[in-house]
MMTF fields as JSON, N, C-alpha, C and O atoms, coordinates in Angstrom:
{
  "mmtfVersion": "1.0.0",
  "mmtfProducer": "UNKNOWN",
  "numBonds": 695,
  "numAtoms": 696,
  "numGroups": 174,
  "numChains": 1,
  "numModels": 1,
  "chainsPerModel": [1],
  "groupsPerChain": [174],
  "chainIdList": ["A"],
  "bondAtomList": [4, 2, 8, 6, 12, 10, 16, 14, 20, 18, 24, 22, 28, 26, 32, 30, 36, 34, 40, 38, 44, 42, 48, 46, 52, 50, 56, 54, 60, 58, 64, 62, 68, 66, 72, 70, 76, 74, 80, 78, 84, 82, 88, 86, 92, 90, 96, 94, 100, 98, 104, 102, 108, 106, 112, 110, 116, 114, 120, 118, 124, 122, 128, 126, 132, 130, 136, 134, 140, 138, 144, 142, 148, 146, 152, 150, 156, 154, 160, 158, 164, 162, 168, 166, 172, 170, 176, 174, 180, 178, 184, 182, 188, 186, 192, 190, 196, 194, 200, 198, 204, 202, 208, 206, 212, 210, 216, 214, 220, 218, 224, 222, 228, 226, 232, 230, 236, 234, 240, 238, 244, 242, 248, 246, 252, 250, 256, 254, 260, 258, 264, 262, 268, 266, 272, 270, 276, 274, 280, 278, 284, 282, 288, 286, 292, 290, 296, 294, 300, 298, 304, 302, 308, 306, 312, 310, 316, 314, 320, 318, 324, 322, 328, 326, 332, 330, 336, 334, 340, 338, 344, 342, 348, 346, 352, 350, 356, 354, 360, 358, 364, 362, 368, 366, 372, 370, 376, 374, 380, 378, 384, 382, 388, 386, 392, 390, 396, 394, 400, 398, 404, 402, 408, 406, 412, 410, 416, 414, 420, 418, 424, 422, 428, 426, 432, 430, 436, 434, 440, 438, 444, 442, 448, 446, 452, 450, 456, 454, 460, 458, 464, 462, 468, 466, 472, 470, 476, 474, 480, 478, 484, 482, 488, 486, 492, 490, 496, 494, 500, 498, 504, 502, 508, 506, 512, 510, 516, 514, 520, 518, 524, 522, 528, 526, 532, 530, 536, 534, 540, 538, 544, 542, 548, 546, 552, 550, 556, 554, 560, 558, 564, 562, 568, 566, 572, 570, 576, 574, 580, 578, 584, 582, 588, 586, 592, 590, 596, 594, 600, 598, 604, 602, 608, 606, 612, 610, 616, 614, 620, 618, 624, 622, 628, 626, 632, 630, 636, 634, 640, 638, 644, 642, 648, 646, 652, 650, 656, 654, 660, 658, 664, 662, 668, 666, 672, 670, 676, 674, 680, 678, 684, 682, 688, 686, 692, 690],
  "bondOrderList": [1, 1, 1, 1, 1, 1, 1, 1, 1, 1, 1, 1, 1, 1, 1, 1, 1, 1, 1, 1, 1, 1, 1, 1, 1, 1, 1, 1, 1, 1, 1, 1, 1, 1, 1, 1, 1, 1, 1, 1, 1, 1, 1, 1, 1, 1, 1, 1, 1, 1, 1, 1, 1, 1, 1, 1, 1, 1, 1, 1, 1, 1, 1, 1, 1, 1, 1, 1, 1, 1, 1, 1, 1, 1, 1, 1, 1, 1, 1, 1, 1, 1, 1, 1, 1, 1, 1, 1, 1, 1, 1, 1, 1, 1, 1, 1, 1, 1, 1, 1, 1, 1, 1, 1, 1, 1, 1, 1, 1, 1, 1, 1, 1, 1, 1, 1, 1, 1, 1, 1, 1, 1, 1, 1, 1, 1, 1, 1, 1, 1, 1, 1, 1, 1, 1, 1, 1, 1, 1, 1, 1, 1, 1, 1, 1, 1, 1, 1, 1, 1, 1, 1, 1, 1, 1, 1, 1, 1, 1, 1, 1, 1, 1, 1, 1, 1, 1, 1, 1, 1, 1, 1, 1],
  "groupList": [{"groupName": "UNK", "atomNameList": ["N", "CA", "C", "O"], "elementList": ["N", "C", "C", "O"], "formalChargeList": [0, 0, 0, 0], "bondAtomList": [1, 0, 2, 1, 3, 2], "bondOrderList": [1, 1, 2], "singleLetterCode": "X", "chemCompType": "L-PEPTIDE LINKING"}],
  "groupTypeList": [0, 0, 0, 0, 0, 0, 0, 0, 0, 0, 0, 0, 0, 0, 0, 0, 0, 0, 0, 0, 0, 0, 0, 0, 0, 0, 0, 0, 0, 0, 0, 0, 0, 0, 0, 0, 0, 0, 0, 0, 0, 0, 0, 0, 0, 0, 0, 0, 0, 0, 0, 0, 0, 0, 0, 0, 0, 0, 0, 0, 0, 0, 0, 0, 0, 0, 0, 0, 0, 0, 0, 0, 0, 0, 0, 0, 0, 0, 0, 0, 0, 0, 0, 0, 0, 0, 0, 0, 0, 0, 0, 0, 0, 0, 0, 0, 0, 0, 0, 0, 0, 0, 0, 0, 0, 0, 0, 0, 0, 0, 0, 0, 0, 0, 0, 0, 0, 0, 0, 0, 0, 0, 0, 0, 0, 0, 0, 0, 0, 0, 0, 0, 0, 0, 0, 0, 0, 0, 0, 0, 0, 0, 0, 0, 0, 0, 0, 0, 0, 0, 0, 0, 0, 0, 0, 0, 0, 0, 0, 0, 0, 0, 0, 0, 0, 0, 0, 0, 0, 0, 0, 0, 0, 0],
  "groupIdList": [1, 2, 3, 4, 5, 6, 7, 8, 9, 10, 11, 12, 13, 14, 15, 16, 17, 18, 19, 20, 21, 22, 23, 24, 25, 26, 27, 28, 29, 30, 31, 32, 33, 34, 35, 36, 37, 38, 39, 40, 41, 42, 43, 44, 45, 46, 47, 48, 49, 50, 51, 52, 53, 54, 55, 56, 57, 58, 59, 60, 61, 62, 63, 64, 65, 66, 67, 68, 69, 70, 71, 72, 73, 74, 75, 76, 77, 78, 79, 80, 81, 82, 83, 84, 85, 86, 87, 88, 89, 90, 91, 92, 93, 94, 95, 96, 97, 98, 99, 100, 101, 102, 103, 104, 105, 106, 107, 108, 109, 110, 111, 112, 113, 114, 115, 116, 117, 118, 119, 120, 121, 122, 123, 124, 125, 126, 127, 128, 129, 130, 131, 132, 133, 134, 135, 136, 137, 138, 139, 140, 141, 142, 143, 144, 145, 146, 147, 148, 149, 150, 151, 152, 153, 154, 155, 156, 157, 158, 159, 160, 161, 162, 163, 164, 165, 166, 167, 168, 169, 170, 171, 172, 173, 174],
  "secStructList": [7, 7, 7, 7, 7, 7, 7, 7, 7, 6, 6, 6, 1, 6, 2, 2, 2, 2, 2, 6, 6, 1, 4, 4, 4, 1, 7, 7, 7, 7, 1, 1, 7, 7, 7, 7, 7, 7, 7, 7, 7, 7, 7, 7, 2, 2, 2, 2, 2, 1, 7, 7, 1, 1, 7, 7, 7, 7, 7, 7, 7, 7, 7, 7, 7, 7, 7, 3, 3, 3, 3, 3, 3, 7, 7, 7, 7, 2, 2, 2, 2, 2, 2, 2, 2, 2, 2, 1, 7, 7, 7, 7, 7, 6, 6, 7, 7, 7, 3, 3, 3, 3, 3, 3, 3, 6, 6, 6, 7, 7, 5, 2, 2, 2, 2, 6, 6, 1, 7, 7, 2, 2, 2, 2, 7, 4, 4, 4, 6, 6, 6, 1, 7, 6, 6, 6, 1, 7, 7, 7, 7, 7, 7, 7, 7, 7, 6, 6, 7, 7, 7, 7, 7, 7, 7, 7, 7, 7, 7, 1, 2, 2, 2, 2, 2, 2, 2, 6, 1, 1, 1, 7, 7, 7],
  "xCoordList": [130.757, 130.039, 129.291, 128.655, 129.359, 128.68, 127.661, 127.811, 126.636, 125.613, 125.416, 125.488, 125.171, 124.946, 123.453, 122.635, 123.121, 121.71, 121.59, 122.463, 120.507, 120.258, 119.566, 118.739, 119.901, 119.235, 117.747, 117.365, 116.938, 115.498, 115.073, 115.365, 114.391, 113.836, 112.396, 111.823, 111.796, 110.405, 109.447, 108.424, 109.772, 108.884, 108.975, 107.965, 110.163, 110.339, 110.602, 111.072, 110.31, 110.569, 109.649, 109.328, 109.242, 108.43, 106.942, 106.133, 106.568, 105.153, 104.457, 103.247, 105.195, 104.57, 104.113, 103.236, 104.692, 104.256, 102.883, 102.107, 102.581, 101.312, 100.173, 99.009, 100.471, 99.415, 98.488, 97.268, 99.039, 98.201, 97.4, 96.346, 97.875, 97.162, 95.876, 94.873, 95.901, 94.759, 94.016, 93.218, 94.265, 93.593, 92.102, 91.328, 91.682, 90.266, 89.465, 88.238, 90.142, 89.422, 88.928, 87.896, 89.637, 89.28, 88.295, 88.416, 87.314, 86.373, 87.095, 88.014, 86.649, 87.272, 86.861, 85.697, 87.816, 87.449, 86.616, 86.881, 85.609, 84.765, 85.543, 86.287, 85.361, 86.079, 85.426, 86.111, 84.129, 83.433, 82.971, 82.523, 83.079, 82.595, 81.072, 80.373, 80.589, 79.163, 78.56, 79.025, 77.52, 76.824, 75.856, 75.307, 75.625, 74.663, 73.274, 72.948, 72.454, 71.136, 70.278, 70.382, 69.442, 68.554, 67.484, 67.11, 67.003, 65.966, 64.695, 64.191, 64.185, 62.959, 61.911, 62.244, 60.663, 59.628, 59.578, 59.97, 59.101, 59.036, 58.059, 57.318, 58.041, 57.145, 55.684, 55.355, 54.843, 53.41, 52.853, 53.493, 51.681, 51.112, 50.882, 50.955, 50.609, 50.414, 51.721, 51.73, 52.823, 54.12, 54.557, 55.263, 54.13, 54.532, 53.835, 54.441, 52.589, 51.837, 52.073, 51.774, 52.6, 52.81, 54.047, 55.095, 53.935, 55.105, 56.112, 55.753, 57.334, 58.327, 57.919, 57.35, 58.219, 57.781, 58.58, 58.038, 59.85, 60.677, 60.676, 60.921, 60.406, 60.457, 61.905, 62.837, 62.066, 63.412, 63.973, 63.252, 65.249, 65.886, 65.99, 66.446, 65.568, 65.652, 67.06, 67.666, 67.577, 68.909, 68.847, 67.862, 69.916, 69.961, 70.086, 70.816, 69.377, 69.451, 70.781, 71.213, 71.432, 72.703, 72.482, 71.426, 73.498, 73.434, 73.674, 74.78, 72.641, 72.739, 72.766, 72.513, 73.071, 73.06, 74.317, 75.345, 74.206, 75.321, 76.344, 76.017, 77.584, 78.643, 78.957, 79.593, 78.504, 78.62, 79.992, 80.502, 80.578, 81.839, 81.662, 80.749, 82.545, 82.461, 83.761, 84.844, 83.644, 84.793, 84.885, 83.945, 86.007, 86.097, 87.181, 88.093, 87.045, 88.045, 88.517, 87.732, 89.802, 90.357, 91.524, 92.416, 91.519, 92.615, 93.721, 93.469, 94.953, 96.08, 97.269, 97.305, 98.234, 99.472, 100.387, 100.165, 101.408, 102.328, 103.026, 103.272, 103.347, 104.009, 103.088, 103.513, 101.827, 100.87, 100.591, 100.384, 100.583, 100.363, 101.463, 101.175, 102.718, 103.811, 103.718, 104.009, 103.311, 103.134, 101.988, 102.107, 100.878, 99.725, 100.066, 99.592, 100.881, 101.275, 102.159, 102.027, 103.062, 103.996, 103.3, 103.45, 102.539, 101.931, 100.546, 100.117, 99.857, 98.494, 97.48, 96.29, 97.914, 97.012, 97.666, 98.863, 96.856, 97.366, 96.414, 95.296, 96.856, 96.023, 95.496, 96.254, 94.182, 93.567, 93.559, 93.611, 93.493, 93.453, 92.032, 91.069, 91.91, 90.601, 89.821, 90.365, 88.556, 87.699, 87.829, 87.228, 88.601, 88.792, 87.537, 86.964, 87.108, 85.919, 86.298, 87.282, 85.494, 85.745, 84.573, 83.422, 84.849, 83.815, 83.606, 84.546, 82.355, 82.03, 81.744, 80.851, 82.498, 82.288, 81.221, 80.395, 81.244, 80.298, 80.135, 81.093, 78.923, 78.636, 78.178, 77.22, 78.878, 78.542, 78.801, 79.434, 78.307, 78.495, 79.873, 80.28, 80.576, 81.91, 81.865, 82.783, 80.799, 80.706, 80.255, 80.954, 79.082, 78.517, 78.902, 78.608, 79.548, 80.045, 78.937, 79.169, 77.75, 76.645, 76.358, 76.561, 75.885, 75.628, 74.518, 73.626, 74.589, 73.622, 72.212, 71.272, 72.048, 70.724, 70.017, 68.801, 70.759, 70.152, 69.73, 68.728, 70.48, 70.247, 70.023, 70.256, 69.586, 69.505, 68.522, 68.707, 67.491, 66.54, 66.705, 66.015, 67.587, 67.74, 68.845, 69.624, 68.896, 69.994, 71.223, 71.111, 72.39, 73.648, 73.77, 73.742, 73.904, 73.99, 75.277, 75.306, 76.337, 77.609, 77.508, 78.189, 76.676, 76.53, 75.584, 75.573, 74.799, 73.907, 74.618, 74.749, 75.078, 75.721, 76.551, 76.067, 77.77, 78.651, 78.573, 79.461, 77.538, 77.489, 77.404, 77.817, 76.883, 76.797, 78.178, 78.352, 79.172, 80.521, 81.281, 82.231, 80.868, 81.577, 80.779, 81.149, 79.7, 78.946, 77.836, 77.32, 77.443, 76.329, 76.758, 77.942, 75.776, 76.005, 76.71, 76.262, 77.803, 78.59, 77.839, 78.097, 76.908, 76.168, 75.137, 74.694, 74.745, 73.725, 74.312, 73.574, 75.617, 76.238, 76.3, 76.326, 76.324, 76.501, 77.937, 78.869, 78.107, 79.441, 80.18, 79.565, 81.488, 82.291, 82.125, 82.083, 82.033, 81.862, 83.234, 84.106, 83.405, 84.655, 84.569, 83.606, 85.555, 85.47, 85.538, 86.301, 84.733, 84.749, 85.839, 85.958, 86.626, 87.697, 87.109, 85.978, 87.863, 87.389, 87.176, 87.763, 86.343, 86.013, 87.212, 87.225, 88.194, 89.322, 90.484, 91.555, 90.3, 91.376, 91.416, 90.396, 92.637, 92.815, 93.441, 94.447, 92.864, 93.364, 94.377, 94.079, 95.578, 96.645, 96.854, 97.238, 96.613, 96.803, 98.277, 99.15, 98.534, 99.901, 100.09, 99.156, 101.278, 101.577, 101.048, 100.635, 101.067, 100.603, 101.736, 102.908, 101.378, 102.362, 102.262, 101.194, 103.378, 103.398, 103.579, 104.615, 102.59, 102.635, 102.866, 102.854, 103.072, 103.233, 104.518, 105.008, 105.038, 106.178, 107.516, 107.593, 108.565, 109.923, 110.228, 111.007, 109.613, 109.885, 109.322, 109.891, 108.23, 107.699, 108.645, 108.838, 109.235, 110.184, 111.429, 111.94, 111.913, 113.131, 112.917, 113.85, 111.685, 111.447, 111.135, 111.027, 110.992, 110.823, 109.379, 109.105, 108.444, 107.057, 106.872, 106.233, 107.418, 107.224, 108.381, 108.337, 109.387, 110.494, 110.954, 110.737, 111.57, 111.993, 113.134, 113.973, 113.134, 114.212, 115.509, 115.49, 116.627, 117.917, 118.444, 119.529],
  "yCoordList": [-2.685, -3.286, -4.498, -4.433, -5.584, -6.801, -7.192, -6.897, -7.852, -8.354, -9.823, -10.269, -10.555, -11.984, -12.233, -11.719, -13.028, -13.374, -14.875, -15.564, -15.371, -16.809, -17.139, -16.364, -18.29, -18.658, -18.91, -19.458, -18.501, -18.659, -19.975, -20.247, -20.775, -22.019, -21.749, -20.747, -22.605, -22.377, -22.353, -21.671, -23.089, -23.126, -21.836, -21.362, -21.268, -20.066, -18.829, -17.818, -18.889, -17.753, -16.576, -16.287, -15.919, -14.721, -15.017, -14.09, -16.269, -16.605, -16.103, -15.874, -15.928, -15.428, -13.985, -13.529, -13.256, -11.882, -11.853, -10.922, -12.859, -12.886, -13.435, -13.183, -14.171, -14.78, -13.725, -13.881, -12.673, -11.689, -10.864, -10.332, -10.749, -9.952, -10.619, -9.944, -11.95, -12.645, -13.497, -14.353, -13.279, -14.069, -13.795, -14.669, -12.615, -12.269, -13.005, -13.051, -13.593, -14.323, -15.682, -16.164, -16.293, -17.625, -17.522, -16.631, -18.428, -18.392, -18.778, -19.596, -18.165, -18.468, -19.868, -20.248, -20.628, -21.966, -21.839, -20.994, -22.694, -22.696, -23.3, -24.265, -22.72, -23.221, -24.489, -25.302, -24.684, -25.874, -26.683, -26.118, -28.014, -28.817, -28.705, -28.682, -28.636, -28.481, -29.848, -30.576, -30.189, -31.463, -31.288, -30.2, -32.327, -32.191, -31.942, -32.48, -31.136, -30.845, -32.109, -33.01, -32.132, -33.282, -33.239, -32.174, -34.418, -34.502, -33.854, -34.213, -32.889, -32.214, -32.454, -32.629, -32.464, -32.665, -31.458, -30.356, -31.662, -30.601, -29.517, -29.698, -28.409, -27.316, -27.712, -28.509, -27.139, -27.417, -26.679, -25.753, -27.065, -26.363, -24.884, -24.087, -24.472, -23.063, -22.291, -21.154, -22.924, -22.253, -22.113, -21.17, -23.061, -23.0, -21.87, -21.273, -21.558, -20.553, -19.134, -18.194, -18.933, -17.577, -16.976, -17.62, -15.754, -15.126, -14.718, -14.598, -14.508, -14.052, -12.687, -11.86, -12.468, -11.248, -10.023, -8.918, -10.179, -9.047, -8.891, -9.863, -7.691, -7.504, -7.52, -7.273, -7.814, -7.835, -6.412, -5.45, -6.299, -4.982, -4.417, -5.103, -3.169, -2.513, -1.947, -1.467, -1.998, -1.411, 0.1, 0.749, 0.64, 2.074, 2.834, 2.421, 3.926, 4.756, 5.511, 5.978, 5.637, 6.364, 7.844, 8.402, 8.463, 9.879, 10.691, 10.695, 11.375, 12.16, 13.656, 14.455, 14.037, 15.453, 16.144, 15.511, 17.443, 18.253, 18.492, 18.462, 18.729, 19.163, 20.596, 20.839, 21.546, 22.952, 23.506, 23.253, 24.264, 24.954, 26.416, 26.764, 27.261, 28.691, 29.164, 28.925, 29.833, 30.518, 31.848, 32.642, 32.09, 33.226, 34.207, 33.884, 35.396, 36.445, 36.871, 37.381, 36.66, 36.941, 37.909, 37.673, 38.98, 39.94, 39.452, 39.158, 39.366, 38.853, 39.803, 40.692, 39.581, 40.359, 39.806, 38.692, 40.558, 40.048, 38.753, 37.897, 38.591, 37.364, 36.163, 35.113, 36.31, 35.209, 34.94, 33.79, 35.982, 35.804, 34.953, 34.104, 35.16, 34.357, 32.906, 31.991, 32.692, 31.324, 30.637, 29.475, 31.357, 30.786, 30.464, 29.464, 31.295, 31.039, 29.805, 29.012, 29.636, 28.506, 27.205, 26.198, 27.212, 25.985, 25.687, 24.534, 26.715, 26.514, 26.622, 26.413, 26.943, 27.123, 28.067, 28.346, 28.554, 29.418, 29.359, 28.859, 29.871, 29.909, 31.326, 32.297, 31.42, 32.726, 33.035, 32.134, 34.311, 34.708, 34.586, 34.606, 34.46, 34.313, 35.611, 36.697, 35.49, 36.652, 37.391, 38.452, 36.859, 37.516, 37.366, 36.278, 38.422, 38.388, 37.895, 38.344, 36.958, 36.359, 36.702, 36.437, 37.283, 37.605, 36.408, 35.924, 35.938, 34.797, 35.307, 36.131, 34.822, 35.212, 34.349, 34.842, 33.041, 32.123, 30.916, 30.479, 30.379, 29.153, 28.127, 28.353, 26.984, 25.951, 24.579, 24.457, 23.536, 22.155, 21.686, 21.934, 21.017, 20.525, 19.409, 19.275, 18.604, 17.477, 17.864, 17.604, 18.491, 18.786, 20.166, 20.49, 20.984, 22.305, 23.239, 24.084, 23.09, 23.958, 24.935, 24.603, 26.145, 27.153, 26.744, 25.971, 27.274, 26.975, 27.347, 26.595, 28.498, 28.972, 28.005, 27.837, 27.368, 26.504, 25.149, 24.599, 24.586, 23.188, 22.994, 21.895, 24.005, 23.895, 22.844, 22.34, 22.48, 21.47, 20.124, 19.175, 20.002, 18.785, 17.899, 18.311, 16.661, 15.762, 16.168, 16.816, 15.783, 16.113, 15.264, 14.035, 15.914, 15.213, 14.411, 13.404, 14.831, 14.107, 12.758, 11.815, 12.641, 11.368, 10.431, 9.226, 10.977, 10.152, 9.759, 8.575, 10.761, 10.53, 11.763, 12.886, 11.579, 12.711, 13.183, 13.902, 12.797, 13.141, 14.64, 15.115, 15.399, 16.852, 17.493, 18.572, 16.84, 17.399, 17.112, 17.822, 16.066, 15.716, 16.082, 15.695, 16.816, 17.295, 16.374, 16.522, 15.421, 14.541, 13.332, 13.004, 12.677, 11.464, 11.812, 12.694, 11.126, 11.44, 11.147, 11.783, 10.189, 9.855, 10.916, 10.986, 11.74, 12.754, 14.152, 15.099, 14.294, 15.605, 16.024, 15.184, 17.329, 17.85, 17.606, 17.762, 17.23, 16.965, 18.274, 19.323, 18.199, 19.388, 19.831, 19.012, 21.131, 21.676, 21.956, 22.537, 21.536, 21.8, 23.216, 23.548, 24.052, 25.434, 25.493, 24.767, 26.36, 26.524, 27.533, 28.584, 27.202, 28.135, 29.363, 29.317, 30.447, 31.639, 31.323, 30.376, 32.109, 31.784, 31.823, 31.08, 32.645, 32.729, 31.823, 31.907, 30.957, 30.069, 28.815, 28.346, 28.285, 27.048, 26.032, 26.332, 24.833, 23.793, 22.947, 22.394, 22.859, 22.069, 20.855, 21.018, 19.64, 18.461, 18.271, 18.455, 17.909, 17.694, 16.273, 15.47, 15.979, 14.648, 14.457, 15.413, 13.222, 12.938, 13.176, 13.008, 13.565, 13.818, 12.696, 12.439, 12.038, 10.968, 11.607, 12.214, 11.476, 12.097, 11.089, 11.47, 9.833, 8.805, 8.014, 7.909, 7.473, 6.578, 7.293, 8.515, 6.501, 7.027, 7.863, 8.814, 7.505, 8.282, 9.694, 10.623, 9.882, 11.224, 12.019, 13.215, 11.371, 12.052, 12.454, 13.562, 11.564, 11.829, 12.904, 13.628, 13.012, 13.979, 15.38, 16.325, 15.53, 16.854, 17.249, 18.432, 16.301, 16.637, 17.01, 18.019, 16.22, 16.475, 17.222, 17.482, 17.564, 18.355, 19.339, 19.093, 20.423, 21.405, 20.849, 20.074, 21.274, 20.842, 21.549, 22.662, 20.898, 21.473, 22.331, 22.899],
  "zCoordList": [78.575, 79.66, 79.143, 78.091, 79.855, 79.427, 80.474, 81.66, 80.016, 80.936, 80.653, 79.508, 81.694, 81.552, 81.397, 82.159, 80.399, 80.202, 80.141, 79.614, 80.68, 80.643, 79.329, 78.849, 78.746, 77.494, 77.762, 78.796, 76.812, 76.955, 76.326, 75.162, 77.104, 76.569, 76.159, 76.586, 75.349, 74.954, 76.146, 76.105, 77.199, 78.359, 79.169, 79.691, 79.28, 80.097, 79.26, 79.783, 77.982, 77.097, 77.389, 78.542, 76.345, 76.503, 76.562, 76.571, 76.601, 76.609, 77.875, 77.858, 78.968, 80.193, 80.025, 80.76, 79.068, 78.829, 78.158, 78.376, 77.346, 76.63, 77.478, 77.167, 78.534, 79.335, 79.925, 79.874, 80.473, 81.134, 80.126, 80.474, 78.895, 77.908, 77.444, 77.213, 77.306, 76.737, 77.751, 77.37, 79.031, 80.054, 80.078, 80.468, 79.676, 79.711, 78.649, 78.731, 77.636, 76.601, 77.08, 76.612, 77.988, 78.462, 79.614, 80.455, 79.662, 80.793, 82.081, 82.086, 83.163, 84.447, 84.898, 84.774, 85.42, 85.909, 87.187, 88.043, 87.29, 88.49, 89.646, 89.475, 90.819, 91.988, 92.529, 93.149, 92.318, 92.792, 91.592, 90.594, 91.685, 90.566, 90.484, 91.497, 89.26, 89.046, 88.761, 87.884, 89.513, 89.297, 88.152, 87.981, 87.355, 86.265, 86.853, 87.912, 86.18, 86.725, 86.787, 85.954, 87.793, 87.961, 86.887, 86.394, 86.538, 85.511, 86.041, 87.105, 85.275, 85.682, 84.621, 83.449, 85.006, 83.995, 83.054, 83.437, 81.841, 80.843, 81.261, 82.227, 80.564, 80.923, 80.705, 79.827, 81.518, 81.415, 80.204, 79.704, 79.725, 78.563, 78.843, 77.907, 80.079, 80.406, 80.247, 79.774, 80.649, 80.548, 79.091, 78.733, 78.256, 76.861, 76.111, 75.221, 76.439, 75.692, 76.176, 75.44, 77.388, 77.88, 77.22, 77.166, 76.722, 76.098, 77.165, 78.337, 76.79, 77.77, 78.319, 77.606, 79.597, 80.26, 79.82, 79.826, 79.44, 79.05, 77.529, 76.815, 77.022, 75.569, 75.088, 75.854, 73.819, 73.243, 73.231, 72.967, 73.517, 73.568, 72.152, 71.238, 71.977, 70.681, 70.492, 71.45, 69.28, 69.068, 69.257, 68.905, 69.817, 70.08, 68.76, 67.859, 68.661, 67.47, 67.483, 68.537, 66.327, 66.299, 66.588, 66.291, 67.172, 67.507, 66.235, 65.697, 65.761, 64.532, 64.801, 63.9, 66.035, 66.373, 65.852, 65.612, 65.688, 65.194, 66.304, 67.49, 65.892, 66.799, 66.395, 65.369, 67.216, 66.848, 67.22, 68.311, 66.3, 66.534, 66.14, 65.392, 66.651, 66.405, 65.775, 66.308, 64.64, 64.07, 64.806, 64.778, 65.46, 66.374, 65.953, 65.192, 66.471, 66.28, 67.662, 68.461, 67.943, 69.262, 69.093, 68.279, 69.85, 69.798, 70.731, 71.899, 70.208, 70.983, 70.865, 70.015, 71.745, 71.718, 70.624, 70.15, 70.215, 69.189, 69.602, 68.753, 70.876, 71.332, 71.177, 70.695, 71.583, 71.447, 69.976, 69.589, 69.151, 67.719, 67.099, 66.255, 67.498, 66.947, 67.405, 66.635, 68.663, 69.177, 68.43, 68.043, 68.229, 67.529, 66.086, 65.547, 65.454, 64.076, 63.988, 63.055, 64.957, 64.945, 65.333, 64.642, 66.431, 66.951, 66.396, 66.368, 65.959, 65.495, 66.608, 66.374, 67.815, 68.953, 69.952, 69.877, 70.89, 71.944, 73.118, 72.996, 74.259, 75.452, 75.625, 75.629, 75.768, 75.977, 77.47, 78.307, 77.784, 79.189, 79.722, 78.956, 81.025, 81.651, 81.53, 81.734, 81.2, 81.084, 79.77, 79.601, 78.833, 77.547, 76.688, 76.624, 76.038, 75.196, 73.807, 73.218, 73.293, 71.99, 71.081, 71.429, 69.931, 68.96, 68.036, 67.407, 67.961, 67.105, 65.702, 65.504, 64.736, 63.346, 62.693, 61.925, 63.007, 62.39, 63.3, 63.938, 63.359, 64.099, 63.081, 62.342, 63.048, 62.073, 62.662, 63.711, 61.984, 62.433, 61.979, 60.844, 62.861, 62.553, 61.516, 60.707, 61.535, 60.615, 59.227, 58.247, 59.133, 57.813, 57.3, 56.15, 58.116, 57.728, 57.245, 56.38, 57.793, 57.418, 58.546, 59.714, 58.217, 59.244, 60.2, 59.85, 61.405, 62.461, 62.036, 62.294, 61.389, 60.997, 60.05, 60.14, 59.147, 58.134, 58.669, 58.214, 59.642, 60.028, 61.518, 62.023, 62.236, 63.691, 64.178, 65.286, 63.429, 63.89, 63.212, 63.583, 62.237, 61.449, 62.003, 62.862, 61.488, 61.824, 61.021, 59.98, 61.513, 60.845, 59.577, 59.644, 58.441, 57.166, 57.045, 56.338, 57.716, 57.645, 58.337, 57.935, 59.367, 60.064, 59.315, 59.568, 58.403, 57.591, 56.303, 55.994, 55.553, 54.265, 53.927, 54.072, 53.487, 53.193, 51.751, 51.293, 51.03, 49.608, 49.378, 48.32, 50.33, 50.139, 50.127, 49.56, 50.749, 50.768, 49.481, 49.151, 48.743, 47.516, 46.277, 45.168, 46.447, 45.297, 44.867, 43.758, 45.704, 45.361, 44.563, 44.484, 43.972, 43.211, 41.897, 41.166, 41.601, 40.412, 39.126, 38.104, 39.156, 37.942, 37.598, 36.452, 38.554, 38.313, 38.141, 37.869, 38.294, 38.155, 36.692, 35.793, 36.47, 35.11, 34.674, 35.463, 33.44, 32.909, 32.666, 32.471, 32.679, 32.422, 30.973, 30.055, 30.794, 29.455, 28.852, 29.497, 27.614, 26.907, 26.353, 25.662, 26.642, 26.158, 24.632, 23.996, 24.079, 22.625, 22.265, 22.894, 21.255, 20.861, 20.159, 19.676, 20.101, 19.383, 17.902, 17.379, 17.23, 15.83, 14.88, 13.898, 15.131, 14.199, 14.602, 14.002, 15.606, 16.058, 15.197, 14.691, 15.046, 14.304, 15.251, 15.893, 15.352, 16.259, 15.496, 14.438, 16.056, 15.449, 16.346, 17.505, 15.847, 16.688, 17.021, 16.172, 18.244, 18.689, 19.187, 19.185, 19.603, 20.11, 21.528, 22.184, 21.983, 23.338, 24.316, 23.981, 25.522, 26.559, 27.585, 28.142, 27.823, 28.818, 30.191, 30.462, 31.046, 32.361, 33.479, 34.649, 33.161, 34.183, 33.944, 32.819, 35.018, 34.909, 34.894, 35.021, 34.737, 34.768, 33.529, 33.59, 32.411, 31.194, 31.313, 30.738, 32.036, 32.254, 33.131, 32.913, 34.115, 34.989, 34.202, 34.367, 33.354, 32.608, 31.541, 31.195, 31.013, 29.955, 30.502, 29.722, 31.799, 32.361, 32.63, 32.83, 32.643, 32.907, 34.367, 34.667, 35.278, 36.69, 37.339, 38.541, 36.598, 37.122, 36.058, 34.872, 36.436, 35.436, 34.555, 35.013, 33.278, 32.377, 32.755, 33.28, 32.484, 32.834, 31.737, 31.865]
}
């Protein structure tokens, strides 16, 4: 099956598709011509000393409240259990009782009892989730070998690049 198409010129090409997308960026043309304002005398000394009547708008404070979620225990039929296992979700029946195992914040992952009156730490700083500042953390301790052990130095193992792949580091040897 063949279809006839007209050649697109630059004037009638696809530019008409973009016009409607970006029309909101350009100011709307005024329907009436605007005359230049007439010369008016400058403000009087009284007008110059009076402060503006409206105060400057203060920036809105960010929402630092917690988003509470409940870890629940729901009894289901074997059919719903298989659907929930496959999809990761299921529909509960109306009026079904749900036992709450734990109530915690979705952002900072802290229990309701500990942080119910505080701001959400995840919305302020996520350092509590990564163990705090890395410069202040305790360094890893090197395990001490048993007293009768002897350390034998060995060669270095290349764990990066194609040579590591070929030598069997990231895949089993044949």
